[in-house]
XYZ file of C-alpha atoms in Angstrom:
608
model
C -6.806 21.532 -5.620
C -10.283 20.025 -6.047
C -11.656 17.793 -8.844
C -15.377 17.894 -8.170
C -15.730 15.959 -4.925
C -12.342 14.289 -5.380
C -9.366 15.944 -3.737
C -5.705 15.407 -3.009
C -5.076 13.888 0.400
C -8.660 12.706 0.838
C -7.487 10.105 3.382
C -5.063 12.378 5.261
C -7.175 12.128 8.418
C -9.218 8.944 7.990
C -6.287 6.763 6.830
C -3.052 8.809 6.818
C -0.837 5.994 5.496
C -3.208 4.854 2.758
C -1.137 6.012 -0.204
C 2.099 4.723 1.337
C 0.511 1.308 1.926
C -0.528 1.068 -1.717
C 2.899 2.254 -2.866
C 4.694 -0.369 -0.785
C 2.596 -3.181 -2.269
C 3.187 -1.951 -5.826
C 6.922 -1.557 -5.223
C 7.257 -5.132 -3.933
C 5.386 -6.506 -6.920
C 7.286 -4.319 -9.403
C 10.617 -5.539 -8.046
C 9.540 -9.097 -8.915
C 7.705 -8.370 -12.164
C 8.159 -5.118 -14.063
C 5.307 -5.992 -16.413
C 2.778 -5.003 -13.730
C 2.888 -1.414 -15.024
C 1.273 -2.530 -18.271
C -1.189 -4.710 -16.362
C -2.329 -1.882 -14.075
C -2.563 0.660 -16.903
C -4.800 -1.734 -18.820
C -6.917 -2.509 -15.752
C -7.362 1.213 -15.038
C -8.392 1.965 -18.614
C -10.767 -1.012 -18.851
C -12.413 -0.059 -15.579
C -12.861 3.654 -16.276
C -14.047 3.268 -19.874
C -17.132 1.195 -18.987
C -19.304 2.609 -16.173
C -16.539 4.905 -14.923
C -13.696 4.568 -12.410
C -15.760 2.565 -9.927
C -13.823 -0.709 -9.604
C -16.692 -2.597 -11.275
C -14.032 -4.533 -13.195
C -12.786 -6.111 -9.960
C -16.023 -7.968 -9.210
C -15.645 -11.721 -9.632
C -18.213 -13.720 -11.556
C -19.585 -16.661 -9.621
C -21.119 -19.368 -11.800
C -22.094 -21.346 -8.699
C -24.416 -18.484 -7.785
C -25.331 -17.584 -11.391
C -23.543 -14.256 -11.188
C -21.681 -12.743 -14.122
C -19.523 -9.625 -14.096
C -17.423 -7.443 -16.382
C -14.686 -10.073 -16.124
C -16.873 -12.330 -18.318
C -16.663 -9.884 -21.233
C -14.224 -10.838 -24.011
C -11.870 -7.834 -23.712
C -11.559 -8.373 -19.940
C -10.591 -12.035 -19.911
C -6.862 -11.276 -20.238
C -6.808 -8.342 -17.803
C -4.492 -9.175 -14.889
C -3.079 -7.641 -11.731
C -6.176 -8.174 -9.584
C -4.039 -9.820 -6.897
C -2.100 -6.547 -6.470
C -5.312 -4.670 -5.717
C -6.413 -7.472 -3.394
C -3.151 -7.321 -1.449
C -3.347 -3.548 -1.062
C -7.028 -3.730 -0.024
C -6.270 -6.389 2.570
C -3.502 -4.250 4.085
C -5.749 -1.185 4.083
C -8.637 -3.039 5.706
C -6.257 -4.021 8.464
C -5.095 -0.420 8.981
C -8.342 1.460 8.266
C -11.411 -0.796 7.967
C -14.108 0.228 5.471
C -12.334 3.456 4.561
C -10.370 3.270 1.298
C -12.263 2.365 -1.867
C -11.097 -0.216 -4.373
C -11.550 2.424 -7.075
C -9.016 4.689 -5.359
C -6.601 1.782 -4.970
C -6.638 1.161 -8.736
C -5.855 4.820 -9.477
C -3.107 5.049 -6.853
C -1.514 1.733 -7.805
C -1.454 2.682 -11.487
C 0.103 6.053 -10.704
C 2.851 4.400 -8.649
C 3.557 1.724 -11.266
C 3.916 4.379 -13.988
C 6.545 6.238 -11.952
C 8.425 2.998 -11.194
C 8.620 2.255 -14.943
C 10.343 5.588 -15.571
C 7.205 7.467 -16.500
C 5.999 10.790 -15.128
C 5.314 11.340 -11.446
C 1.864 12.818 -10.882
C -0.656 13.249 -8.066
C -4.026 11.499 -8.062
C -7.038 13.015 -6.308
C -8.944 10.515 -4.183
C -12.397 10.076 -2.679
C -13.927 7.687 -5.239
C -16.588 5.239 -4.136
C -17.023 1.698 -5.434
C -19.782 0.884 -7.895
C -22.722 -1.423 -7.337
C -23.096 -2.797 -10.867
C -20.801 -5.063 -12.912
C -22.448 -6.189 -16.133
C -20.546 -7.744 -19.064
C -23.199 -6.410 -21.451
C -21.991 -2.862 -20.684
C -18.422 -3.549 -21.820
C -17.790 -1.760 -25.102
C -14.124 -0.931 -25.678
C -12.068 0.077 -28.735
C -10.490 -2.932 -30.458
C -6.906 -3.116 -31.780
C -8.018 -3.430 -35.409
C -9.975 -0.153 -35.544
C -8.940 2.999 -37.404
C -7.798 6.149 -35.634
C -11.148 7.812 -36.295
C -13.091 4.827 -34.962
C -11.037 4.728 -31.757
C -11.335 8.490 -31.356
C -15.119 8.132 -31.117
C -14.682 6.046 -27.948
C -12.341 8.627 -26.433
C -14.417 11.701 -27.324
C -17.439 9.972 -25.765
C -15.473 10.028 -22.491
C -14.389 13.660 -22.946
C -10.871 13.144 -24.351
C -9.303 14.990 -27.265
C -7.308 13.367 -30.077
C -4.104 14.797 -28.540
C -4.908 13.152 -25.187
C -5.806 9.889 -26.892
C -2.458 9.727 -28.680
C -0.582 10.482 -25.453
C -2.467 7.800 -23.503
C -1.959 5.161 -26.172
C 1.666 6.099 -26.828
C 2.783 5.913 -23.207
C 0.507 3.014 -22.307
C 1.588 0.866 -25.234
C 5.261 1.644 -24.625
C 5.073 -0.956 -21.818
C 2.217 -3.026 -23.228
C 1.966 -6.412 -24.854
C -0.533 -8.174 -27.080
C -1.594 -11.713 -27.925
C -0.921 -12.923 -31.467
C -4.672 -13.180 -32.043
C -4.865 -9.378 -31.877
C -2.618 -8.831 -34.897
C -2.081 -12.119 -36.739
C -4.255 -10.953 -39.657
C -1.387 -8.528 -40.417
C 1.238 -11.289 -40.641
C 2.313 -12.870 -43.921
C 1.946 -16.355 -42.438
C -1.775 -15.695 -41.943
C -2.264 -13.520 -45.023
C -1.489 -15.867 -47.961
C 2.204 -15.017 -47.699
C 1.608 -11.308 -48.329
C 3.424 -8.905 -46.013
C 1.281 -6.041 -44.717
C 2.704 -2.994 -46.564
C 2.460 -0.957 -43.356
C 4.697 -3.403 -41.432
C 8.487 -3.646 -41.592
C 9.303 -7.047 -43.242
C 11.921 -7.858 -40.595
C 9.336 -7.360 -37.869
C 6.907 -9.571 -39.789
C 9.525 -12.357 -39.911
C 10.167 -12.090 -36.137
C 6.478 -12.169 -35.278
C 5.823 -15.165 -37.543
C 8.399 -17.133 -35.527
C 6.380 -16.441 -32.385
C 2.828 -16.618 -33.722
C 3.148 -19.424 -36.261
C 1.018 -19.687 -39.376
C -2.622 -20.193 -40.321
C -1.919 -23.920 -40.713
C 0.161 -24.222 -37.553
C -0.632 -21.355 -35.183
C 1.440 -21.231 -32.019
C -0.197 -22.952 -29.084
C -1.706 -20.881 -26.298
C -1.823 -17.625 -28.301
C 1.556 -16.145 -27.197
C 2.092 -12.507 -26.232
C 4.690 -10.113 -27.576
C 5.821 -6.703 -26.356
C 4.450 -3.734 -28.318
C 7.801 -1.962 -27.916
C 10.496 -4.539 -28.616
C 13.347 -2.142 -27.801
C 12.523 -0.984 -24.240
C 9.452 -3.090 -23.382
C 9.353 -2.388 -19.643
C 10.104 1.356 -19.676
C 7.737 4.244 -20.374
C 9.619 6.332 -22.933
C 9.436 7.532 -26.547
C 10.944 4.421 -28.141
C 7.512 3.030 -28.973
C 6.736 6.152 -30.999
C 10.006 5.927 -32.883
C 9.231 2.293 -33.654
C 5.818 2.976 -35.168
C 7.314 5.801 -37.251
C 9.561 3.090 -38.756
C 6.574 0.794 -39.496
C 7.336 -1.407 -36.514
C 3.938 -1.057 -34.922
C 2.524 -4.452 -34.035
C -1.144 -3.622 -33.554
C -3.062 -2.137 -36.480
C -4.208 0.847 -34.418
C -0.656 1.579 -33.221
C 0.689 1.682 -36.764
C -2.227 3.795 -37.899
C -1.376 6.432 -35.276
C 1.862 7.049 -37.182
C 0.284 6.893 -40.654
C -3.084 8.628 -40.327
C -2.962 12.392 -41.073
C -5.183 12.943 -38.044
C -2.473 11.790 -35.642
C 0.861 11.433 -37.471
C 2.103 14.937 -36.581
C 1.319 14.316 -32.901
C 3.257 11.037 -32.976
C 6.252 12.794 -34.486
C 6.061 15.581 -31.923
C 5.917 13.183 -28.964
C 8.739 11.086 -30.444
C 10.981 14.174 -30.522
C 9.916 15.650 -27.204
C 9.608 13.269 -24.246
C 8.859 16.134 -21.853
C 5.724 17.034 -23.780
C 4.685 13.373 -23.913
C 5.155 12.960 -20.161
C 3.313 16.177 -19.293
C 0.388 15.380 -21.589
C 0.234 11.764 -20.434
C 0.236 12.753 -16.739
C -2.638 15.234 -17.263
C -4.564 12.695 -19.320
C -4.093 10.019 -16.628
C -5.420 12.356 -13.945
C -8.384 13.103 -16.212
C -8.912 9.385 -16.888
C -9.047 8.665 -13.163
C -11.983 11.094 -12.767
C -14.256 9.625 -15.454
C -17.804 9.130 -14.097
C -16.638 8.633 -10.531
C -19.002 7.928 -7.656
C -18.518 10.262 -4.678
C -20.102 11.246 -1.400
C -22.904 8.850 -0.504
C -22.974 7.178 -3.906
C -21.952 3.569 -4.302
C -20.118 1.946 -1.395
C -16.752 1.254 0.151
C -16.339 -2.466 -0.408
C -15.318 -4.196 2.764
C -15.962 -7.894 2.247
C -12.290 -8.586 1.704
C -9.936 -11.068 3.232
C -7.587 -9.373 5.652
C -4.569 -10.166 7.730
C -5.404 -10.899 11.356
C -9.128 -11.367 10.723
C -9.454 -13.333 13.983
C -7.293 -11.015 16.104
C -10.309 -10.082 18.254
C -12.763 -12.946 17.770
C -10.230 -15.768 18.229
C -6.767 -14.308 18.970
C -4.938 -17.648 19.136
C -6.513 -19.142 16.016
C -3.436 -19.063 13.793
C -1.139 -20.303 16.579
C -3.483 -23.212 17.280
C -3.470 -24.267 13.626
C 0.310 -23.956 13.512
C 0.727 -26.143 16.608
C -1.406 -28.905 15.091
C 0.537 -28.789 11.820
C 3.857 -28.822 13.670
C 2.912 -31.944 15.617
C 1.919 -33.791 12.472
C 4.956 -32.550 10.537
C 7.273 -33.831 13.261
C 5.779 -37.290 12.723
C 5.376 -37.174 8.949
C 7.120 -34.601 6.769
C 5.063 -35.642 3.747
C 2.093 -33.648 5.068
C 3.403 -30.570 3.233
C 2.707 -32.264 -0.088
C -0.651 -33.527 1.189
C -1.838 -30.084 2.300
C -0.603 -28.361 -0.845
C -2.580 -30.844 -2.928
C -5.676 -30.495 -0.744
C -5.501 -26.692 -0.991
C -5.130 -26.787 -4.773
C -7.895 -29.374 -5.278
C -10.263 -27.347 -3.098
C -9.614 -23.919 -4.630
C -9.643 -25.077 -8.267
C -13.227 -26.363 -8.189
C -15.715 -23.943 -6.595
C -13.065 -21.763 -5.011
C -11.406 -21.868 -1.584
C -14.575 -22.833 0.270
C -13.615 -26.168 1.929
C -16.124 -28.005 -0.286
C -13.503 -30.746 -0.677
C -13.756 -31.572 3.047
C -17.425 -32.629 2.931
C -18.019 -36.357 3.415
C -20.423 -38.203 1.144
C -23.634 -39.533 2.677
C -25.946 -42.365 1.696
C -28.106 -39.922 -0.202
C -25.579 -37.525 -1.632
C -22.047 -37.809 -2.955
C -19.411 -35.073 -2.562
C -16.220 -33.862 -4.203
C -14.319 -36.582 -2.327
C -15.939 -39.150 -4.651
C -14.400 -37.602 -7.772
C -11.492 -39.592 -9.208
C -8.762 -36.960 -8.734
C -9.752 -36.498 -5.075
C -9.794 -40.105 -3.955
C -6.091 -39.981 -3.084
C -6.190 -36.565 -1.397
C -5.152 -36.943 2.248
C -4.525 -34.850 5.343
C -8.170 -34.413 6.342
C -7.390 -35.514 9.902
C -5.080 -32.484 10.302
C -7.922 -30.109 9.432
C -10.288 -32.050 11.711
C -7.910 -31.827 14.659
C -7.397 -28.088 14.212
C -11.138 -27.511 13.841
C -11.919 -29.473 17.035
C -9.500 -27.346 19.060
C -10.812 -24.126 17.542
C -14.428 -25.066 18.227
C -13.535 -25.666 21.876
C -11.794 -22.311 22.126
C -13.900 -20.137 19.759
C -17.138 -21.894 18.738
C -18.506 -21.207 15.232
C -15.834 -18.610 14.533
C -12.997 -19.950 12.369
C -13.940 -21.370 8.969
C -12.678 -24.670 7.618
C -11.606 -22.802 4.458
C -9.312 -20.577 6.520
C -7.881 -23.606 8.330
C -6.842 -25.169 5.003
C -5.083 -21.974 3.881
C -3.338 -21.460 7.224
C -2.294 -25.110 7.592
C -0.849 -25.172 4.068
C 1.087 -21.963 4.689
C 2.571 -23.366 7.891
C 3.480 -26.712 6.299
C 5.304 -24.967 3.438
C 7.426 -22.957 5.890
C 8.197 -26.070 7.960
C 9.482 -27.805 4.822
C 11.976 -24.984 4.317
C 9.817 -23.043 1.882
C 8.919 -19.356 1.975
C 7.185 -17.892 5.017
C 4.264 -15.782 3.836
C 1.180 -14.194 5.359
C -2.304 -15.455 4.601
C -5.260 -13.129 4.846
C -8.300 -14.690 6.500
C -12.054 -14.193 6.642
C -13.161 -16.943 4.241
C -16.540 -18.553 4.764
C -17.354 -22.203 4.108
C -19.318 -23.142 1.007
C -22.727 -24.823 0.918
C -22.238 -27.213 -2.002
C -19.981 -30.159 -2.833
C -20.649 -31.929 -6.128
C -18.245 -34.492 -7.647
C -19.469 -33.621 -11.145
C -17.925 -30.170 -10.800
C -14.418 -31.552 -10.184
C -12.435 -30.806 -13.330
C -8.701 -30.589 -12.648
C -5.593 -30.666 -14.842
C -4.233 -34.199 -15.199
C -0.550 -35.242 -15.073
C -0.684 -36.431 -18.697
C -1.573 -33.032 -20.165
C 0.615 -30.768 -22.248
C 1.702 -27.388 -20.942
C -0.846 -25.541 -23.056
C -3.658 -27.880 -21.963
C -2.798 -27.428 -18.284
C -2.547 -23.683 -18.792
C -6.191 -23.523 -19.881
C -7.194 -24.633 -16.385
C -4.936 -22.060 -14.739
C -5.941 -19.123 -16.942
C -9.594 -19.945 -16.229
C -8.799 -19.213 -12.579
C -6.866 -16.027 -13.387
C -3.323 -17.413 -13.255
C -0.554 -16.679 -15.753
C 1.813 -19.229 -17.296
C 4.557 -17.958 -14.994
C 2.364 -18.531 -11.942
C 1.462 -22.006 -13.188
C 5.127 -22.974 -13.545
C 5.749 -21.562 -10.072
C 2.896 -23.467 -8.416
C 3.481 -26.784 -10.198
C 7.243 -26.786 -9.681
C 7.088 -25.562 -6.119
C 4.331 -27.974 -5.150
C 5.926 -30.943 -6.896
C 9.267 -30.306 -5.181
C 7.734 -32.061 -2.139
C 5.148 -34.138 -3.980
C 4.714 -37.772 -4.901
C 2.709 -39.700 -7.476
C 1.199 -43.147 -7.900
C 2.693 -45.351 -10.618
C -0.643 -45.267 -12.448
C -0.089 -41.573 -13.146
C 3.051 -42.149 -15.233
C 3.296 -45.873 -16.018
C 2.700 -45.302 -19.755
C 6.068 -43.488 -19.846
C 7.984 -46.518 -18.542
C 9.665 -49.082 -20.792
C 8.056 -51.896 -18.793
C 4.628 -50.607 -19.842
C 5.618 -49.353 -23.292
C 6.667 -52.521 -25.163
C 10.183 -52.191 -23.834
C 10.740 -48.741 -25.366
C 11.781 -46.072 -22.837
C 10.222 -42.636 -23.172
C 12.883 -40.577 -25.019
C 12.160 -37.633 -22.708
C 13.058 -39.671 -19.596
C 16.558 -40.367 -18.310
C 17.183 -44.160 -18.810
C 18.543 -44.598 -15.285
C 15.360 -43.072 -13.881
C 13.284 -45.386 -16.066
C 15.167 -48.392 -14.650
C 14.595 -47.311 -11.050
C 10.897 -46.626 -11.605
C 10.345 -49.990 -13.302
C 11.612 -51.710 -10.139
C 8.923 -49.910 -8.145
C 6.023 -49.966 -10.595
C 6.477 -53.354 -12.258
C 5.445 -54.096 -15.821
C 2.266 -54.162 -17.878
C 1.995 -57.931 -17.344
C 2.932 -57.805 -13.636
C 2.206 -54.352 -12.239
C 3.181 -53.723 -8.626
C 0.439 -54.265 -6.082
C -1.436 -51.393 -4.487
C -0.221 -48.827 -7.063
C 2.916 -47.592 -5.174
C 3.933 -43.944 -4.878
C 7.286 -42.375 -5.715
C 8.729 -38.956 -4.905
C 8.636 -36.407 -7.725
C 11.957 -34.973 -6.521
C 14.242 -37.896 -5.671
C 17.065 -35.714 -4.356
C 15.311 -33.661 -1.647
C 11.785 -35.124 -1.452
C 10.766 -33.480 1.836
C 12.432 -30.094 1.322
C 10.821 -27.199 -0.469
C 13.613 -25.983 -2.765
C 14.460 -25.455 -6.434
C 16.073 -28.892 -6.873
C 12.991 -30.176 -8.717
C 13.577 -27.693 -11.565
C 17.153 -28.933 -12.002
C 15.904 -32.520 -12.109
C 13.398 -31.926 -14.892
C 16.046 -30.037 -16.895
C 18.057 -33.292 -16.738
C 15.101 -35.359 -18.023
C 14.338 -36.709 -14.569
C 10.763 -35.513 -14.482
C 8.460 -38.371 -13.495
C 5.095 -36.977 -14.541
C 4.556 -36.092 -18.195
C 3.470 -32.552 -17.352
C 6.549 -31.996 -15.172
C 8.929 -33.031 -17.927
C 7.042 -30.953 -20.457
C 7.547 -27.840 -18.312
C 11.285 -28.177 -18.982
C 10.923 -28.961 -22.687
C 8.068 -26.819 -23.968
C 9.193 -23.507 -25.442
C 6.365 -21.823 -23.531
C 7.835 -22.651 -20.133
C 11.439 -23.882 -20.315
C 12.988 -20.434 -19.805
C 10.948 -20.061 -16.624
C 12.096 -23.484 -15.434
C 15.723 -22.514 -16.079
C 15.242 -19.274 -14.167
C 13.931 -21.056 -11.084
C 16.619 -23.746 -11.351
C 19.239 -20.987 -11.164
C 17.533 -18.712 -8.646
C 15.912 -20.235 -5.569
C 15.153 -16.807 -4.101
C 13.047 -15.930 -7.142
C 11.145 -19.212 -6.767
C 10.404 -18.508 -3.109
C 9.170 -14.962 -3.745
C 6.972 -15.925 -6.675
C 5.629 -19.079 -5.037
C 4.576 -17.078 -1.980
C 2.756 -14.538 -4.180
C 1.071 -17.292 -6.197
C -0.058 -19.128 -3.044
C -1.561 -15.940 -1.621
C -3.424 -15.507 -4.913
C -4.517 -19.167 -4.942
C -5.950 -18.882 -1.439
C -8.214 -16.014 -2.579
C -9.859 -17.763 -5.557
C -13.668 -17.323 -5.457
C -13.856 -17.075 -1.688
C -17.108 -16.646 0.255
C -17.136 -13.532 2.455
C -19.266 -11.544 4.858
C -22.627 -13.254 5.294
C -22.137 -15.681 2.430
C -21.923 -19.407 3.107
C -21.454 -20.498 6.720
C -18.931 -21.291 9.428
C -19.129 -25.066 9.733
C -19.072 -26.667 13.158
C -17.681 -29.848 11.621
C -15.575 -29.509 8.480
C -16.911 -32.787 7.102
C -20.588 -31.791 7.071
C -22.737 -28.774 6.304
C -24.308 -27.235 9.388
C -27.791 -28.379 8.401
C -26.507 -31.956 8.647
C -24.703 -31.236 11.922
C -28.019 -30.211 13.469
C -29.950 -33.241 12.309
């Protein structure tokens, strides 16, 4: 069967395992997080409804190079799941370089996630090409507060009927979620105490508890499931809910109330087979909207990939591992040092090794910024780079060495063993004024702003902070205001008194602080082992840093902390995924940047 120039089995000769590779990635992610179905459905819709199904949504903005993209547009800021596409693309580039488009990966991944969530199984034709334009000014999408007729105009402009629109929204929203900001105008707590007559009062009361009020809105704009009965399964429950005035978004409730669509909602609610059949056909149609085919567009290939140096420097990863092993045998605290270095590098300009640059008489670097003055472990990167330059000159980037060394150190400390894709290039700038990092005195919601700006969820933040701090340490200056000796004799009520007593002995008092600002382990029980012990400690009020203790106390994050405290396997799996995602933040690829000869200086300075 042919859909224009798209066809089933497009890669049957050029990359026979392409669809299986995508499916395996999606299955692994789904087993850890069933909400990825909603994430991929939303990504697919947001991509196809702008310039067409061309993967233009995947393009990263890069403020350092004055580049914006569709991700800068308001509706796109909360789209997630990009790391799933990245992982599949990396695996495909390894198996079949420059063959499978990112646009096809989105369509295939969404199809597979729908089936895993109990939705219909359908085939997706392939052969899309990737677009060359990603402009936030082109993003015009239907909002959640529109009427049925207003939303229908967006769908008819893309060739969809009202019947198809209802099917797409009904099935898609059956696994979806929404931030309070998208519906709080309907809540009594934001509407002068008046309950929206189209909303069930019991639902209003439940949502108010989550979203707060106009005077005291909940911090961090929480999300709620659009189907509170079966939120992770594609089924007809969502339709039954909106027929009972339990629709959360205005547009969802209007589907059940507007004469244009109410009969269709009732029909789909009674007949799941019809819903599934219509949804499957509409999804296939969605995946063909304004596609690029043939010689149009491109097949993006500047992606990180596993084994990037397999030909150019076959022993690169083993050489890095050997250096890390030697240092770890002498000093097990290097795991914490490398994790911190990796985080501090990636959270500024991206994973570009800009943190490694030394200041000169004429120009300062990121190392001069306050948060970076206690970063250590640079000699490990230097040693690995020296060996690599002897073996494979100007081949392996300093940015890749950081990612590989951190991965190896985590595994040596008993943490998860995970693969790191390589191919990063080294950046050309290092400016201390750009260093803005979350501080240990922040609240959970304040820290989350930094993480969401880099594309990380709250769950990923809790994973990275807890996992990293399980082997970390901190100077007394980072928590001394919590100690009774610095707080007029009053212990912080969120800190275990015995811990306070022990820390006072190390840190001193406000009148006689300890010399040289000593460090203490953040996990006193197993300070050199990567494990879930840290989460148990903070649940017992033995968190040393303010932010660590707040993770266990804040309603936003405490359930996640409890989960990891009970389930070390879950921590390991999610930490590995989050570290892979961290190592891909705003990387330089292809001909961008450079491969430094010396990690501490840009090549132009090396040649002077």
